[in-house]
């Protein structure tokens, strides 16, 4: 049974369509990865789902009930980790948790116990009495997550929870998410970092410009483009001339340039590796050339013709 | 009542807040009675001071909105109205203490010359709610603290001039005298004048009720605004 059922969701800001007929189901117990570049509409989708704002048409069901903006009953069972760090800077870590636990109706001994458990869970027990201003970026992120966990939501929505933190903190957070999921929490995880989701999510939904452009397990998605081959070429000077020649090769579907790196995607067994190499030789200055297996990143690239990180804000 | 409780926690964490709360009221206790009205002047101007204090207190809700803690709150089972209402209640408690100190000092300084201190205290406390409601509604309209606060300063002075705090309403053109009844300051000035001229206490009923209605209207207005 689905914990979330979204049907034909449309959301506009004046004439700009931000969610364009979104259909999405989330199953109980899964970790669903929601992937898309900045501006794809991920946050908007999440906010509609969490009942923060309404939408222009369509229907959302959460826990089998119809979600409308500001329906308090559904909100009680959802946890939202916001994209920005939304902590009270004048309250300590512990007080922040007490506040957010309190607004979900926890009090007294139970609240105290939950606060301690949650701090322990995100590895901040020793910093319970410090203000967030004294925290590193990673610690702030962990507290930001903790504030959505005190009330033990059945459904946890995480909006880019690891933006701008060190790998160690990131791994800690990803491990936390796995544990939560094993304990039975359904998780919607939004990101524009492909690597995270590749090892975390049981299913991936890819969004671009308000549309869902792919939906499936990582294996399924990769299979879709198995019929393609990717060659990575690094040269001293990737001139337009060179790119043009590569584009004209038989079987080449796309040629993309990223500084000195050129990605050539062609039909499988096109035998283009040799041809690419010989063209590149004419232009000289080859640093490296390699053929690669497709990844989720390639799925995205193939579907949209752009790299996921384009315009991605790396804080 | 989590929000209510945490208002105090957050407010008293900044010691400068406490100084700000008491400096101006204590200072204005000592202003003597002038030609008009027959009450120590600080006690007539006090409604403007309350608006100013409320402006400072309510500002924290704009901070909550700009740093997006309100966004997070809007994902929780707390309505925007609840949020504003609990803020209002907590700040009313804080201002009530200020009012008490103010009136108490007034009695000590002015003795018999300060008419009906208990009625004054009631008026101030009811108007504190109006002022806070106004401040909360005001901040819900703005995105930037500096803009919101500086325009508010001007608006408060203007409301004081038109509402009969700086000079009698009767000194203004006829057509204005009706219009200014739409200002909360008019009712605050009206009530202190009733006390100053020793009119019957039951005449205070209307102004007090109007001030409470203003408060409710402001709260509803403020909570219409989306949290994000
Ligand atoms: N309040 C708003 N008013 C107008 N446009 C908005 C608003 N919020 C988001 N948008 C627009 O909607 C699009 C999707 O934004 P968002 O949902 O934040 O994307 P993502 O989370 O995937 O980066 C963007 O083009 C953004 O500019
Ligand atoms: Mg976003």
Coordinates of C-alpha atoms and ligand atoms in Angstrom, one line a residue:
Chain A
X1 CA 0.0 0.0 0.0
X2 CA 1.2 3.5 -0.7
X3 CA 2.0 6.0 2.0
X4 CA 1.8 8.8 -0.6
X5 CA -0.3 8.9 -3.6
X6 CA 0.0 12.1 -5.8
X7 CA -2.1 12.4 -8.9
X8 CA -1.8 15.1 -11.6
X9 CA -0.4 17.7 -9.3
X10 CA 0.0 21.1 -11.0
X11 CA 1.5 24.1 -9.2
X12 CA 2.0 27.5 -10.7
X13 CA 3.7 30.6 -9.6
X14 CA 1.8 33.2 -11.7
X15 CA 2.4 31.9 -15.2
X16 CA 5.4 29.7 -14.4
X17 CA 4.4 26.1 -14.1
X18 CA 6.6 24.6 -11.4
X19 CA 4.9 21.2 -11.0
X20 CA 3.5 19.9 -14.3
X21 CA 1.1 17.0 -13.8
X22 CA 3.1 15.1 -11.3
X23 CA 2.1 11.5 -10.6
X24 CA 4.0 9.8 -7.8
X25 CA 3.4 6.9 -5.4
X26 CA 5.6 6.2 -2.4
X27 CA 5.4 2.7 -0.8
X28 CA 5.5 2.1 2.9
X29 CA 9.0 1.3 4.1
X30 CA 11.0 2.4 1.0
X31 CA 13.7 5.0 0.6
X32 CA 12.7 6.9 -2.5
X33 CA 15.4 9.1 -4.0
X34 CA 14.1 12.3 -5.7
X35 CA 16.8 13.5 -8.0
X36 CA 16.9 16.7 -10.0
X37 CA 18.9 19.8 -10.7
X38 CA 18.2 23.1 -8.9
X39 CA 15.0 24.6 -9.9
X40 CA 13.5 21.2 -11.0
X41 CA 10.7 21.7 -8.5
X42 CA 11.7 19.2 -5.8
X43 CA 11.2 21.6 -2.9
X44 CA 7.9 22.7 -4.3
X45 CA 6.8 19.1 -4.6
X46 CA 7.9 18.4 -1.0
X47 CA 6.1 21.4 0.4
X48 CA 2.9 20.5 -1.3
X49 CA 3.3 16.9 0.0
X50 CA 3.9 18.2 3.6
X51 CA 0.9 20.4 3.4
X52 CA 2.9 23.7 3.7
X53 CA 1.3 25.1 0.6
X54 CA -1.5 24.1 -1.7
X55 CA -1.5 23.3 -5.4
X56 CA -3.6 24.4 -8.3
X57 CA -5.0 21.0 -9.3
X58 CA -4.7 17.3 -8.7
X59 CA -4.9 15.3 -5.5
X60 CA -2.5 14.2 -2.8
X61 CA -3.2 11.4 -0.4
X62 CA -0.9 10.8 2.6
X63 CA -1.6 7.9 4.9
X64 CA -4.8 7.3 2.9
X65 CA -6.1 10.8 3.8
X66 CA -6.5 13.7 1.5
X67 CA -3.8 16.3 2.0
X68 CA -4.7 19.9 1.9
X69 CA -2.6 22.9 2.9
X70 CA -2.6 23.1 6.6
X71 CA -4.3 19.9 7.6
X72 CA -2.8 19.3 11.1
X73 CA -3.8 15.7 11.4
X74 CA -1.4 14.5 8.6
X75 CA 1.4 16.8 9.6
X76 CA 1.7 15.1 13.0
X77 CA 3.1 12.0 11.4
X78 CA 5.4 13.6 8.9
X79 CA 9.0 14.9 9.6
X80 CA 10.4 17.5 7.3
X81 CA 14.1 18.2 7.1
X82 CA 14.3 21.6 5.4
X83 CA 16.7 22.4 2.7
X84 CA 18.0 25.4 4.6
X85 CA 19.3 25.0 8.1
X86 CA 16.3 26.1 10.1
X87 CA 17.3 26.2 13.7
X88 CA 16.7 28.8 16.4
X89 CA 20.1 30.4 16.7
X90 CA 19.3 31.7 20.2
X91 CA 18.5 28.2 21.5
X92 CA 20.8 25.4 22.4
X93 CA 20.8 22.1 20.5
X94 CA 18.7 20.6 23.3
X95 CA 16.3 23.5 23.4
X96 CA 15.8 23.4 19.7
X97 CA 14.8 19.7 20.0
X98 CA 12.5 20.6 23.0
X99 CA 10.8 23.2 20.9
X100 CA 10.2 21.1 17.9
X101 CA 9.3 18.1 20.0
X102 CA 6.9 20.3 21.9
X103 CA 5.0 21.6 18.9
X104 CA 4.4 18.0 17.9
X105 CA 2.7 17.5 21.3
X106 CA 5.5 15.8 23.3
X107 CA 6.0 16.8 26.9
X108 CA 7.5 16.0 30.2
X109 CA 9.6 12.8 30.7
X110 CA 8.7 11.5 27.3
X111 CA 10.0 14.6 25.6
X112 CA 13.2 14.5 27.7
X113 CA 13.8 10.9 26.8
X114 CA 13.2 11.5 23.1
X115 CA 15.6 14.5 23.1
X116 CA 18.4 12.4 24.6
X117 CA 17.8 9.5 22.3
X118 CA 17.7 11.8 19.2
X119 CA 20.8 13.7 20.2
X120 CA 22.6 10.3 20.7
X121 CA 21.3 9.1 17.4
X122 CA 22.8 12.0 15.4
X123 CA 25.9 12.0 17.5
X124 CA 25.4 15.3 19.3
X125 CA 25.0 14.2 22.9
X126 CA 28.1 16.0 24.0
X127 CA 27.0 19.2 22.4
X128 CA 23.5 19.3 23.8
X129 CA 24.0 22.6 25.7
X130 CA 25.8 24.5 22.9
X131 CA 24.3 27.1 20.6
X132 CA 24.2 26.0 16.9
X133 CA 26.5 29.0 16.2
X134 CA 29.3 27.0 17.8
X135 CA 28.7 24.1 15.5
X136 CA 30.5 23.0 12.3
X137 CA 28.5 22.8 9.1
X138 CA 28.1 19.1 9.5
X139 CA 26.9 19.3 13.1
X140 CA 24.3 22.0 12.1
X141 CA 23.0 19.7 9.4
X142 CA 22.8 16.8 11.9
X143 CA 20.8 19.0 14.3
X144 CA 18.7 20.1 11.4
X145 CA 17.8 16.5 10.8
X146 CA 17.4 15.7 14.5
X147 CA 14.7 18.4 14.8
X148 CA 12.6 16.5 12.3
X149 CA 13.1 13.2 14.2
X150 CA 12.2 14.0 17.8
X151 CA 8.5 13.2 17.3
X152 CA 9.4 9.9 15.5
X153 CA 7.6 10.5 12.2
X154 CA 6.4 7.5 10.2
X155 CA 7.3 9.4 7.1
X156 CA 10.4 11.4 6.8
X157 CA 11.0 13.9 4.1
X158 CA 14.5 15.2 3.6
X159 CA 15.2 18.1 1.3
X160 CA 18.8 18.0 0.3
X161 CA 20.0 17.2 3.9
X162 CA 23.7 17.0 3.1
X163 CA 24.3 20.2 1.1
X164 CA 27.7 21.7 1.8
X165 CA 29.2 19.3 4.4
X166 CA 32.3 17.2 4.7
X167 CA 32.3 13.6 3.6
X168 CA 32.6 12.3 7.1
X169 CA 29.5 14.0 8.3
X170 CA 27.8 13.0 5.1
X171 CA 28.5 9.3 5.7
X172 CA 27.3 9.6 9.2
X173 CA 24.0 11.1 8.0
X174 CA 23.6 8.5 5.3
X175 CA 24.2 5.8 7.9
X176 CA 21.6 7.4 10.1
X177 CA 19.1 7.3 7.3
X178 CA 19.7 3.6 6.7
X179 CA 19.1 2.9 10.3
X180 CA 15.9 4.9 10.4
X181 CA 14.6 3.0 7.4
X182 CA 15.5 -0.3 9.0
X183 CA 13.4 0.8 12.0
X184 CA 10.5 1.2 9.6
X185 CA 10.5 4.8 8.6
X186 CA 9.5 5.6 5.0
X187 CA 11.9 8.1 3.6
X188 CA 11.7 10.6 0.7
X189 CA 15.3 11.8 0.0
X190 CA 15.9 14.7 -2.2
X191 CA 19.3 15.5 -3.6
X192 CA 21.3 16.7 -6.6
X193 CA 24.2 14.5 -5.6
X194 CA 23.9 11.3 -7.6
X195 CA 26.5 9.3 -5.6
X196 CA 24.5 9.5 -2.4
X197 CA 21.3 8.2 -3.8
X198 CA 23.0 5.4 -5.8
X199 CA 23.8 3.6 -2.7
X200 CA 20.9 4.6 -0.5
X201 CA 17.6 4.6 -2.4
X202 CA 15.7 1.6 -3.3
X203 CA 14.0 3.5 -6.0
X204 CA 14.7 6.8 -7.8
X205 CA 12.5 9.4 -9.3
X206 CA 14.2 11.9 -11.6
X207 CA 12.7 15.4 -12.0
X208 CA 13.5 18.1 -14.4
X209 CA 11.7 21.4 -15.1
X210 CA 8.6 20.3 -13.2
X211 CA 8.3 16.9 -14.8
X212 CA 9.1 13.5 -13.6
X213 CA 11.2 12.1 -16.4
X214 CA 12.2 8.7 -15.0
X215 CA 11.0 6.5 -12.2
X216 CA 12.4 3.1 -11.2
X217 CA 15.0 1.2 -9.4
X218 CA 18.6 2.2 -10.1
X219 CA 19.1 -1.1 -12.0
X220 CA 16.0 -0.5 -14.1
X221 CA 17.1 3.0 -14.9
X222 CA 20.6 2.0 -15.8
X223 CA 19.3 -0.8 -18.0
X224 CA 17.3 1.8 -20.0
X225 CA 20.5 3.2 -21.3
X226 CA 22.5 0.0 -21.5
X227 CA 22.3 0.4 -25.2
X228 CA 24.6 3.2 -25.0
X229 CA 28.3 3.7 -24.6
X230 CA 30.1 6.5 -23.0
X231 CA 33.5 7.7 -23.9
X232 CA 35.3 10.2 -21.7
X233 CA 38.1 12.1 -23.5
X234 CA 40.3 14.6 -21.9
X235 CA 42.3 16.9 -24.1
X236 CA 44.4 20.1 -23.8
X237 CA 42.2 22.2 -26.0
X238 CA 38.6 21.0 -26.6
X239 CA 37.9 23.2 -29.6
X240 CA 34.5 23.6 -31.3
X241 CA 36.0 22.1 -34.3
X242 CA 36.9 18.9 -32.5
X243 CA 33.4 18.7 -30.9
X244 CA 31.8 19.2 -34.3
X245 CA 33.9 16.4 -35.8
X246 CA 32.9 14.1 -33.0
X247 CA 29.2 14.9 -33.3
X248 CA 29.4 13.9 -37.0
X249 CA 30.5 10.4 -36.2
X250 CA 28.1 7.5 -36.9
X251 CA 26.1 6.4 -33.9
X252 CA 27.0 9.4 -31.8
X253 CA 24.0 10.6 -29.8
X254 CA 25.5 13.4 -27.7
X255 CA 28.7 15.2 -27.2
X256 CA 29.1 17.3 -24.1
X257 CA 32.0 19.4 -22.9
X258 CA 32.9 20.1 -19.3
X259 CA 36.0 22.2 -19.2
X260 CA 38.7 19.9 -20.7
X261 CA 36.6 16.8 -20.5
X262 CA 34.5 15.7 -23.4
X263 CA 31.8 13.1 -23.0
X264 CA 30.7 11.2 -26.1
X265 CA 27.6 9.0 -25.9
X266 CA 27.0 6.7 -28.7
X267 CA 25.0 3.6 -29.5
X268 CA 26.4 0.4 -28.0
X269 CA 29.0 -1.4 -30.2
X270 CA 29.3 1.5 -32.5
X271 CA 33.0 0.9 -32.3
X272 CA 33.5 4.6 -31.8
X273 CA 36.3 4.3 -29.3
X274 CA 38.8 3.9 -32.2
X275 CA 37.3 6.6 -34.3
X276 CA 37.2 9.1 -31.4
X277 CA 40.8 8.3 -30.6
X278 CA 41.9 8.9 -34.2
X279 CA 40.1 12.2 -34.5
X280 CA 41.4 13.3 -31.1
X281 CA 44.9 12.5 -32.3
X282 CA 44.6 14.9 -35.2
X283 CA 43.9 17.6 -32.8
X284 CA 46.6 16.5 -30.4
X285 CA 47.1 17.0 -26.7
X286 CA 45.2 14.0 -25.4
X287 CA 45.4 13.6 -21.7
X288 CA 43.3 10.5 -21.3
X289 CA 40.5 8.5 -23.0
X290 CA 38.3 5.9 -21.4
X291 CA 35.1 4.0 -22.0
X292 CA 32.7 3.8 -19.0
X293 CA 29.7 1.9 -17.7
X294 CA 26.6 4.0 -17.4
X295 CA 25.7 5.4 -14.0
X296 CA 22.7 7.3 -12.7
X297 CA 24.4 10.4 -13.8
X298 CA 24.4 9.1 -17.3
X299 CA 20.7 8.3 -17.1
X300 CA 20.1 11.9 -16.2
X301 CA 22.4 13.1 -18.9
X302 CA 20.7 10.9 -21.6
X303 CA 17.2 11.9 -20.5
X304 CA 17.8 15.6 -20.3
X305 CA 20.9 16.4 -22.3
X306 CA 22.5 18.2 -19.4
X307 CA 24.6 17.5 -16.5
X308 CA 23.0 17.3 -13.1
X309 CA 25.4 19.7 -11.5
X310 CA 24.9 22.5 -14.0
X311 CA 23.9 25.5 -12.0
X312 CA 24.0 23.3 -8.9
X313 CA 25.0 25.4 -5.9
X314 CA 27.9 23.9 -4.2
X315 CA 28.0 25.8 -0.9
Chain B
X1 CA 1.9 25.9 24.8
X2 CA 5.5 25.3 23.6
X3 CA 5.6 28.5 21.6
X4 CA 4.4 30.5 24.6
X5 CA 7.0 29.1 26.9
X6 CA 9.9 29.5 24.4
X7 CA 9.1 33.2 23.8
X8 CA 10.2 33.8 27.4
X9 CA 13.3 31.6 27.1
X10 CA 14.4 33.4 23.9
X11 CA 13.5 36.9 25.1
X12 CA 15.3 36.8 28.4
X13 CA 18.4 35.3 26.9
X14 CA 19.2 38.8 25.5
X15 CA 19.8 41.0 28.5
X16 CA 19.6 44.1 26.3
X17 CA 15.9 43.3 25.8
X18 CA 15.2 43.8 29.4
X19 CA 17.0 47.1 29.5
X20 CA 15.1 48.3 26.4
X21 CA 11.8 47.3 28.0
X22 CA 12.3 49.4 31.2
X23 CA 14.4 52.3 30.3
X24 CA 11.9 54.4 28.4
X25 CA 8.8 53.7 30.6
X26 CA 10.8 54.5 33.8
X27 CA 12.2 57.6 32.2
X28 CA 8.7 58.9 31.2
X29 CA 7.2 58.4 34.6
X30 CA 9.0 61.6 35.6
X31 CA 7.5 63.9 32.8
X32 CA 5.3 66.4 34.7
X33 CA 1.8 67.4 33.8
X34 CA 1.5 70.0 31.0
X35 CA -1.2 72.3 29.9
X36 CA -3.1 69.4 28.3
X37 CA -4.3 66.9 29.4
X38 CA -4.7 66.9 33.2
X39 CA -2.5 63.9 33.8
X40 CA 1.3 63.5 34.0
X41 CA 2.3 63.6 30.3
X42 CA 4.1 60.3 30.3
X43 CA 0.9 58.5 31.3
X44 CA -0.8 60.0 28.3
X45 CA 2.0 59.2 25.8
X46 CA 2.4 55.7 27.2
X47 CA 0.3 54.2 24.5
X48 CA 2.9 55.3 21.9
X49 CA 5.6 53.8 24.1
X50 CA 3.6 50.5 24.2
X51 CA 3.4 50.5 20.4
X52 CA 7.2 51.0 20.3
X53 CA 7.9 48.2 22.8
X54 CA 5.5 45.9 20.9
X55 CA 7.3 46.8 17.7
X56 CA 10.5 45.6 19.2
X57 CA 9.0 42.5 20.8
X58 CA 7.1 41.4 17.7
X59 CA 10.2 41.7 15.5
X60 CA 11.3 38.2 16.5
X61 CA 8.5 36.8 14.4
X62 CA 9.9 38.4 11.3
X63 CA 13.3 36.9 12.2
X64 CA 11.6 33.5 12.5
X65 CA 10.3 34.0 9.0
X66 CA 13.5 35.2 7.4
X67 CA 15.6 32.4 8.9
X68 CA 12.8 30.0 7.9
X69 CA 12.2 28.5 11.3
X70 CA 8.6 29.4 10.6
X71 CA 8.7 27.4 7.4
X72 CA 9.7 24.4 9.5
X73 CA 6.9 25.2 12.0
X74 CA 4.4 25.3 9.1
X75 CA 5.2 21.6 8.5
X76 CA 4.3 20.9 12.1
X77 CA 0.8 20.6 13.5
X78 CA 0.7 24.2 14.6
X79 CA -1.4 26.8 12.7
X80 CA 0.0 30.2 11.9
X81 CA -2.8 31.7 14.1
X82 CA -1.7 29.6 17.0
X83 CA 1.8 30.7 16.5
X84 CA 0.8 34.4 16.5
X85 CA -1.6 33.9 19.4
X86 CA 0.9 32.3 21.7
X87 CA 3.5 35.0 20.8
X88 CA 0.9 37.6 21.6
X89 CA 0.0 36.0 25.0
X90 CA 3.6 35.7 26.1
X91 CA 4.5 39.2 25.2
X92 CA 1.3 40.5 26.8
X93 CA 2.5 38.9 30.0
X94 CA 5.9 40.6 29.6
X95 CA 4.3 44.0 28.9
X96 CA 1.9 43.6 31.8
X97 CA 4.9 43.5 34.1
X98 CA 6.3 46.6 32.5
X99 CA 2.9 48.3 32.9
X100 CA 2.7 47.3 36.6
X101 CA 6.2 48.8 37.3
X102 CA 5.3 51.9 35.3
X103 CA 2.0 52.6 37.2
X104 CA 3.5 51.7 40.5
X105 CA 6.4 54.1 40.0
X106 CA 3.8 56.7 38.9
X107 CA 2.0 56.4 42.2
X108 CA 5.2 56.9 44.1
X109 CA 6.3 59.9 42.0
X110 CA 3.0 61.7 41.4
X111 CA 1.0 60.5 44.4
X112 CA -2.5 62.0 44.3
X113 CA -1.9 63.7 41.0
X114 CA -2.1 60.4 39.2
X115 CA -5.8 59.6 38.9
X116 CA -7.1 56.0 39.2
X117 CA -3.9 54.1 38.8
X118 CA -5.8 50.8 38.7
X119 CA -7.9 51.9 35.7
X120 CA -4.8 53.1 34.0
X121 CA -3.1 49.8 34.5
X122 CA -6.1 48.0 33.0
X123 CA -6.2 50.4 30.0
X124 CA -2.5 49.9 29.4
X125 CA -2.7 46.1 29.6
X126 CA -5.6 45.9 27.2
X127 CA -3.8 48.3 24.8
X128 CA -0.6 46.2 25.1
X129 CA -2.5 43.4 23.4
X130 CA -3.7 45.8 20.7
X131 CA -0.2 47.1 20.2
X132 CA 1.2 43.6 20.0
X133 CA -1.5 42.5 17.6
X134 CA -0.6 45.5 15.4
X135 CA 3.1 44.7 15.6
X136 CA 2.6 41.0 14.7
X137 CA 0.3 41.8 11.8
X138 CA 2.7 44.5 10.6
X139 CA 5.7 42.2 10.5
X140 CA 3.8 39.6 8.6
X141 CA 3.7 42.0 5.7
X142 CA 7.4 42.6 5.5
X143 CA 10.5 40.7 4.4
X144 CA 13.2 42.9 5.8
X145 CA 13.7 43.9 9.4
X146 CA 15.2 47.3 8.8
X147 CA 12.4 48.3 6.4
X148 CA 9.7 47.0 8.6
X149 CA 11.0 48.6 11.7
X150 CA 11.8 52.1 10.3
X151 CA 8.5 52.5 8.5
X152 CA 6.8 51.3 11.7
X153 CA 8.5 54.1 13.7
X154 CA 7.0 56.7 11.4
X155 CA 3.6 55.0 11.4
X156 CA 3.5 55.0 15.2
X157 CA 4.3 58.7 15.4
X158 CA 1.7 59.4 12.8
X159 CA -0.9 57.4 14.7
X160 CA 0.0 59.3 17.8
X161 CA -0.5 62.7 16.1
X162 CA -3.8 61.8 14.4
X163 CA -5.2 59.6 17.2
X164 CA -5.3 62.4 19.8
X165 CA -2.2 61.5 21.7
X166 CA -0.1 64.6 20.8
X167 CA -3.0 67.0 20.8
X168 CA -6.8 66.8 21.2
X169 CA -8.7 65.3 18.3
X170 CA -11.0 68.3 18.5
X171 CA -8.0 70.4 17.3
X172 CA -8.2 68.7 13.9
X173 CA -10.6 69.3 11.0
X174 CA -14.1 67.9 11.4
X175 CA -13.8 65.3 8.6
X176 CA -10.6 63.8 10.3
X177 CA -12.2 63.5 13.7
X178 CA -14.5 60.7 12.5
X179 CA -11.8 58.9 10.4
X180 CA -9.3 58.7 13.2
X181 CA -11.6 56.5 15.2
X182 CA -10.2 53.8 12.9
X183 CA -6.8 54.2 14.7
X184 CA -6.2 52.1 17.8
X185 CA -4.3 55.1 19.3
X186 CA -7.6 57.1 19.3
X187 CA -9.1 54.6 21.7
X188 CA -6.1 54.5 23.9
X189 CA -6.0 58.3 24.1
X190 CA -9.7 58.4 24.6
X191 CA -9.5 56.1 27.6
X192 CA -6.7 57.9 29.3
X193 CA -8.6 61.2 28.9
X194 CA -11.7 59.6 30.5
X195 CA -9.5 58.7 33.4
X196 CA -7.8 62.1 33.4
X197 CA -11.0 64.1 33.4
X198 CA -12.5 61.8 36.1
X199 CA -15.4 60.6 34.0
X200 CA -17.3 57.6 35.1
X201 CA -15.4 54.3 34.9
X202 CA -18.2 52.6 33.0
X203 CA -17.5 54.9 30.1
X204 CA -14.3 52.9 29.6
X205 CA -16.3 49.9 28.4
X206 CA -16.5 51.0 24.8
X207 CA -12.8 51.9 24.3
X208 CA -11.6 48.7 26.0
X209 CA -13.9 46.5 23.9
X210 CA -12.8 48.3 20.7
X211 CA -9.2 47.8 21.6
X212 CA -9.7 44.1 22.1
X213 CA -11.5 43.9 18.8
X214 CA -8.6 45.6 17.1
X215 CA -6.3 43.0 18.6
X216 CA -8.4 40.1 17.2
X217 CA -8.6 41.8 13.8
X218 CA -4.9 42.3 13.7
X219 CA -4.2 38.6 14.6
X220 CA -6.6 37.4 11.9
X221 CA -5.0 39.7 9.4
X222 CA -1.5 38.5 10.4
X223 CA -2.4 34.9 10.2
X224 CA -3.7 35.2 6.7
X225 CA -0.2 35.7 5.5
X226 CA 1.6 32.5 4.4
X227 CA 4.5 31.4 6.6
X228 CA 7.0 31.2 3.8
Ligands
LIG1 N1 7.6 31.3 -3.9 C1 7.9 31.2 -5.2 N2 7.5 32.1 -6.1 C2 7.9 32.0 -7.4 N3 8.6 31.1 -7.9 C3 9.0 30.1 -7.1 C4 8.7 30.1 -5.7 N4 9.3 29.0 -5.1 C5 9.9 28.4 -6.1 N5 9.8 29.0 -7.3 C6 10.3 28.6 -8.6 O1 9.9 27.2 -8.8 C7 11.0 26.5 -9.4 C8 11.2 25.2 -8.6 O2 11.8 25.6 -7.4 P1 12.2 24.5 -6.3 O3 11.0 23.7 -6.0 O4 12.8 25.2 -5.2 O5 13.3 23.6 -7.0 P2 14.4 22.6 -6.4 O6 14.0 22.4 -5.0 O7 14.3 21.4 -7.3 O8 15.7 23.3 -6.6 C9 12.1 27.4 -9.5 O9 12.2 27.9 -10.9 C10 11.8 28.5 -8.6 O10 12.3 29.7 -9.1
LIG2 MG1 15.1 22.6 -3.3

